[in-house]
Short mmCIF file of C-alpha atoms in Angstrom, two decimals:
data_model
loop_
_atom_site.label_atom_id
_atom_site.label_comp_id
_atom_site.label_asym_id
_atom_site.label_seq_id
_atom_site.Cartn_x
_atom_site.Cartn_y
_atom_site.Cartn_z
CA MET K 9 33.68 -10.72 -25.04
CA THR K 10 30.89 -8.57 -23.71
CA ARG K 11 31.94 -4.95 -22.72
CA PRO K 12 31.28 -4.04 -19.02
CA LEU K 13 28.29 -2.08 -18.13
CA ALA K 14 30.43 1.09 -17.23
CA ASP K 15 31.93 1.03 -20.81
CA ARG K 16 28.50 0.63 -22.45
CA ILE K 17 27.19 3.54 -20.45
CA LYS K 18 30.02 5.65 -21.56
CA ARG K 19 29.64 4.71 -25.25
CA LEU K 20 25.86 5.46 -24.93
CA ARG K 21 26.55 9.06 -23.56
CA LYS K 22 29.12 9.76 -26.15
CA SER K 23 26.80 8.36 -28.98
CA ARG K 24 24.36 11.16 -27.83
CA GLY K 25 27.02 13.79 -27.95
CA LEU K 26 26.55 14.63 -24.31
CA ASN K 27 28.82 15.46 -21.32
CA GLN K 28 28.20 13.98 -18.07
CA HIS K 29 26.09 16.66 -16.69
CA GLU K 30 23.88 16.80 -19.60
CA PHE K 31 23.46 12.98 -19.58
CA ALA K 32 22.65 13.08 -15.97
CA GLU K 33 19.98 15.76 -16.24
CA MET K 34 18.32 13.58 -19.17
CA LEU K 35 18.10 10.69 -16.64
CA GLY K 36 17.22 12.65 -13.61
CA VAL K 37 20.53 11.72 -11.66
CA SER K 38 23.50 13.79 -10.56
CA GLN K 39 26.84 14.11 -12.38
CA PRO K 40 28.74 12.45 -9.81
CA THR K 41 26.30 9.51 -10.14
CA VAL K 42 27.21 9.22 -14.00
CA SER K 43 30.89 9.50 -13.07
CA ARG K 44 30.68 6.61 -10.75
CA TRP K 45 28.89 4.51 -13.42
CA GLU K 46 31.49 5.16 -16.00
CA ARG K 47 34.25 4.44 -13.53
CA ASP K 48 32.63 1.13 -12.52
CA GLN K 49 32.36 2.41 -9.00
CA GLN K 50 28.54 2.06 -8.74
CA GLU K 51 25.86 0.26 -10.76
CA PRO K 52 22.64 1.95 -11.93
CA GLU K 53 19.50 0.91 -10.07
CA PHE K 54 16.95 -1.16 -11.91
CA ASP K 55 14.72 1.86 -13.03
CA GLN K 56 17.92 3.53 -14.35
CA ILE K 57 18.75 0.39 -16.39
CA VAL K 58 15.38 0.66 -17.98
CA ALA K 59 15.74 4.37 -18.92
CA LEU K 60 19.44 3.64 -20.21
CA ALA K 61 18.05 0.80 -22.08
CA GLU K 62 15.38 2.80 -23.74
CA LEU K 63 17.84 5.40 -24.93
CA ALA K 64 20.21 2.47 -26.35
CA GLY K 65 17.11 0.99 -28.08
CA GLU K 66 17.65 -2.35 -26.24
CA SER K 67 15.83 -4.39 -23.68
CA PRO K 68 16.84 -3.80 -19.95
CA GLN K 69 18.50 -7.39 -19.88
CA GLN K 70 20.45 -6.66 -23.03
CA PHE K 71 21.81 -3.56 -21.92
CA ALA K 72 22.54 -4.79 -18.31
CA TYR K 73 24.35 -8.02 -19.43
CA GLY K 74 25.84 -6.64 -22.70
CA GLU K 75 24.57 -9.54 -24.78
CA ARG K 76 21.53 -10.73 -26.39
CA VAL K 77 19.49 -12.92 -23.85
CA ASN K 78 16.55 -14.96 -24.04
CA GLU K 79 13.73 -12.60 -24.58
CA GLU K 80 11.57 -14.90 -22.70
CA LEU K 81 13.67 -14.13 -19.42
CA THR K 82 11.04 -12.80 -17.15
CA LEU K 83 11.59 -10.34 -14.30
CA GLN K 84 11.38 -11.94 -10.81
CA PRO K 85 9.41 -11.02 -7.81
CA VAL K 86 11.47 -9.82 -4.81
CA PHE K 87 9.54 -9.29 -1.62
CA VAL K 88 10.04 -6.22 0.44
CA MET K 89 9.68 -7.49 4.00
CA GLY K 90 10.70 -4.63 6.18
CA ALA K 91 12.65 -1.56 6.72
CA VAL K 92 16.11 -0.57 7.88
CA GLN K 93 17.59 2.60 9.27
CA ALA K 94 20.76 2.91 6.92
CA GLY K 95 23.91 3.89 8.92
CA HIS K 96 21.98 3.87 12.28
CA TRP K 97 20.83 1.19 14.61
CA VAL K 98 17.10 0.58 14.91
CA GLU K 99 15.05 -2.47 16.00
CA ALA K 100 14.93 -4.94 13.26
CA VAL K 101 11.12 -5.71 12.61
CA GLU K 102 9.96 -7.81 9.85
CA TRP K 103 6.54 -6.49 8.77
CA GLU K 104 3.44 -8.73 9.00
CA ARG K 105 3.13 -10.74 5.99
CA GLU K 106 0.13 -8.66 4.63
CA GLY K 107 2.43 -5.62 4.68
CA TRP K 108 4.91 -7.15 2.36
CA TYR K 109 4.96 -5.96 -1.23
CA THR K 110 6.95 -7.05 -4.39
CA ILE K 111 9.35 -5.31 -6.74
CA SER K 112 10.19 -6.92 -10.00
CA LEU K 113 13.77 -7.26 -10.63
CA PRO K 114 15.93 -9.25 -13.33
CA PRO K 115 17.92 -12.28 -12.12
CA HIS K 116 21.09 -11.03 -10.51
CA PRO K 117 24.03 -12.18 -12.63
CA GLN K 118 26.18 -13.23 -9.73
CA PHE K 119 23.35 -14.87 -7.63
CA PRO K 120 20.64 -16.05 -10.18
CA ASN K 121 19.40 -18.85 -7.94
CA VAL K 122 19.69 -17.25 -4.37
CA LYS K 123 16.68 -16.05 -2.60
CA ARG K 124 16.60 -12.26 -2.36
CA PHE K 125 14.63 -9.90 -0.26
CA GLY K 126 14.19 -6.07 0.04
CA LEU K 127 14.35 -3.62 2.74
CA GLU K 128 13.07 -0.07 2.59
CA VAL K 129 15.70 2.59 3.58
CA ARG K 130 14.63 5.09 6.21
CA GLY K 131 16.57 8.17 6.99
CA PRO K 132 19.53 10.11 5.69
CA SER K 133 22.31 8.25 7.09
CA MET K 134 23.33 6.47 3.92
CA ASN K 135 22.01 8.98 1.61
CA ARG K 136 25.23 9.26 -0.53
CA VAL K 137 24.40 5.72 -1.81
CA PHE K 138 20.88 4.81 -0.73
CA PRO K 139 18.49 7.82 -0.59
CA GLU K 140 15.52 7.68 1.86
CA GLY K 141 12.84 5.74 0.23
CA SER K 142 15.19 3.29 -1.72
CA VAL K 143 14.81 -0.38 -1.52
CA VAL K 144 18.00 -2.31 -0.94
CA GLU K 145 18.04 -5.73 -2.61
CA CYS K 146 19.69 -8.26 -0.29
CA VAL K 147 20.83 -11.91 0.08
CA ARG K 148 21.95 -13.55 3.18
CA PHE K 149 25.77 -14.54 3.56
CA GLU K 150 24.67 -17.89 4.84
CA ASP K 151 22.76 -18.50 1.53
CA ILE K 152 25.68 -17.66 -0.49
CA HIS K 153 28.31 -19.56 1.67
CA ALA K 154 30.79 -16.43 1.72
CA GLY K 155 31.57 -13.52 3.91
CA PRO K 156 31.87 -9.85 3.33
CA GLN K 157 34.64 -8.41 1.16
CA PRO K 158 36.02 -4.93 1.32
CA ASP K 159 33.71 -2.22 -0.16
CA ASP K 160 30.56 -4.47 0.25
CA TYR K 161 27.48 -2.80 1.50
CA VAL K 162 26.12 -5.13 4.35
CA VAL K 163 23.17 -5.62 6.57
CA VAL K 164 24.44 -5.88 10.13
CA GLU K 165 22.61 -7.23 13.05
CA ARG K 166 23.37 -6.36 16.60
CA HIS K 167 21.95 -8.94 19.13
CA ARG K 168 21.15 -7.51 22.67
CA THR K 169 21.26 -9.64 25.70
CA ASP K 170 17.43 -8.76 26.22
CA GLY K 171 16.73 -10.77 22.99
CA CYS K 172 16.23 -7.49 20.94
CA ILE K 173 17.92 -7.64 17.51
CA GLU K 174 18.72 -4.08 15.79
CA ALA K 175 19.94 -3.71 12.23
CA THR K 176 21.43 -1.25 10.07
CA VAL K 177 23.09 -0.90 6.57
CA LYS K 178 26.78 0.16 6.36
CA LYS K 179 29.81 -0.07 4.16
CA PHE K 180 32.33 -2.85 5.23
CA VAL K 181 35.99 -1.81 4.92
CA ILE K 182 39.39 -3.15 6.18
CA HIS K 183 41.44 -0.26 7.80
CA ASP K 184 45.00 -1.31 9.07
CA GLY K 185 44.00 -4.98 9.09
CA GLU K 186 40.84 -4.31 11.14
CA PRO K 187 37.32 -4.50 9.84
CA TRP K 188 35.03 -1.24 10.19
CA LEU K 189 31.59 -0.39 9.26
CA LEU K 190 31.24 2.99 7.71
CA PRO K 191 28.36 5.34 7.01
CA GLU K 192 28.13 7.06 3.67
CA SER K 193 26.17 10.39 4.61
CA ASP K 194 26.44 14.01 3.87
CA HIS K 195 24.50 14.44 7.12
CA PRO K 196 26.59 15.60 9.99
CA ALA K 197 24.81 13.51 12.59
CA PHE K 198 25.66 10.37 10.80
CA GLN K 199 29.52 10.29 10.40
CA ARG K 200 30.45 7.73 13.08
CA SER K 201 32.34 4.51 12.01
CA ILE K 202 32.14 1.32 13.98
CA GLN K 203 35.22 -0.84 14.62
CA LEU K 204 33.95 -4.55 14.77
CA ASN K 205 36.84 -5.84 16.68
CA ASN K 206 36.66 -3.29 19.45
CA GLY K 207 34.39 -4.94 21.90
CA HIS K 208 30.73 -4.44 22.48
CA GLU K 209 28.66 -2.49 24.93
CA ASP K 210 27.66 -4.45 28.10
CA ASP K 211 24.24 -5.15 26.93
CA VAL K 212 25.17 -6.28 23.56
CA GLU K 213 25.63 -10.04 22.94
CA SER K 214 27.12 -10.13 19.26
CA VAL K 215 27.22 -8.19 16.09
CA VAL K 216 26.61 -10.17 13.10
CA ILE K 217 27.14 -9.29 9.30
CA ALA K 218 23.93 -11.04 7.92
CA GLY K 219 23.24 -9.75 4.57
CA LEU K 220 24.92 -8.57 1.36
CA VAL K 221 23.40 -5.70 -0.41
CA ILE K 222 23.47 -6.61 -3.99
CA GLY K 223 21.36 -3.80 -5.74
CA SER K 224 18.89 -1.01 -4.95
CA TYR K 225 15.88 0.31 -6.32
CA ARG K 226 13.84 3.57 -6.03
CA HIS K 227 10.80 5.28 -7.49
CA PHE K 228 11.56 8.53 -9.62
CA ILE K 229 9.15 11.31 -8.95
CA ARG K 230 8.12 13.07 -12.20
CA ARG K 231 8.74 16.87 -12.14
CA SER K 232 5.35 18.64 -12.39
#
């Protein structure tokens, strides 16, 4: 039986004789991030998987999935098609086709055959999870024939009566039996939660949970 990713990260850190703070500094992340990895509360982003795999002397696929995989398994291009203001409503605008770009990601273990798309994260309103400049990797719920589950990060669309569609990324939770959308930010301007079943503003036709965030990616800026 393969060991979970959280366990492999912890074993790798201990094999280096490092505490969480030292390990975090080596990888360019925070100690709380390493703690969440090891408690299976957050998965590393793709570039962090690459760095962990290099430390372990394994391929990214082998480290991510915990077993030897076909070395011919290739990374797959995922189109980044637009931007989203995480935790805050902004008009959803898909970029012109020539503005799209691709990032290369391994197949997702839960959704290996589902079309994925990327959205750039703007602003600090989900910065505890998705720092500004991250790309969130998403699938549409209609493509996976499922709905949101508690603690999912989701892409939410707000359809206005004038035809405008706004979008945001939030955390989906159930509180006292009711669905809520939560921001996860350390910025004081972005602390408001939204109760989904509490009605809509007069000019809002519907609020739709359209996509599931299944991963994220961001560039690391090398310190000079």
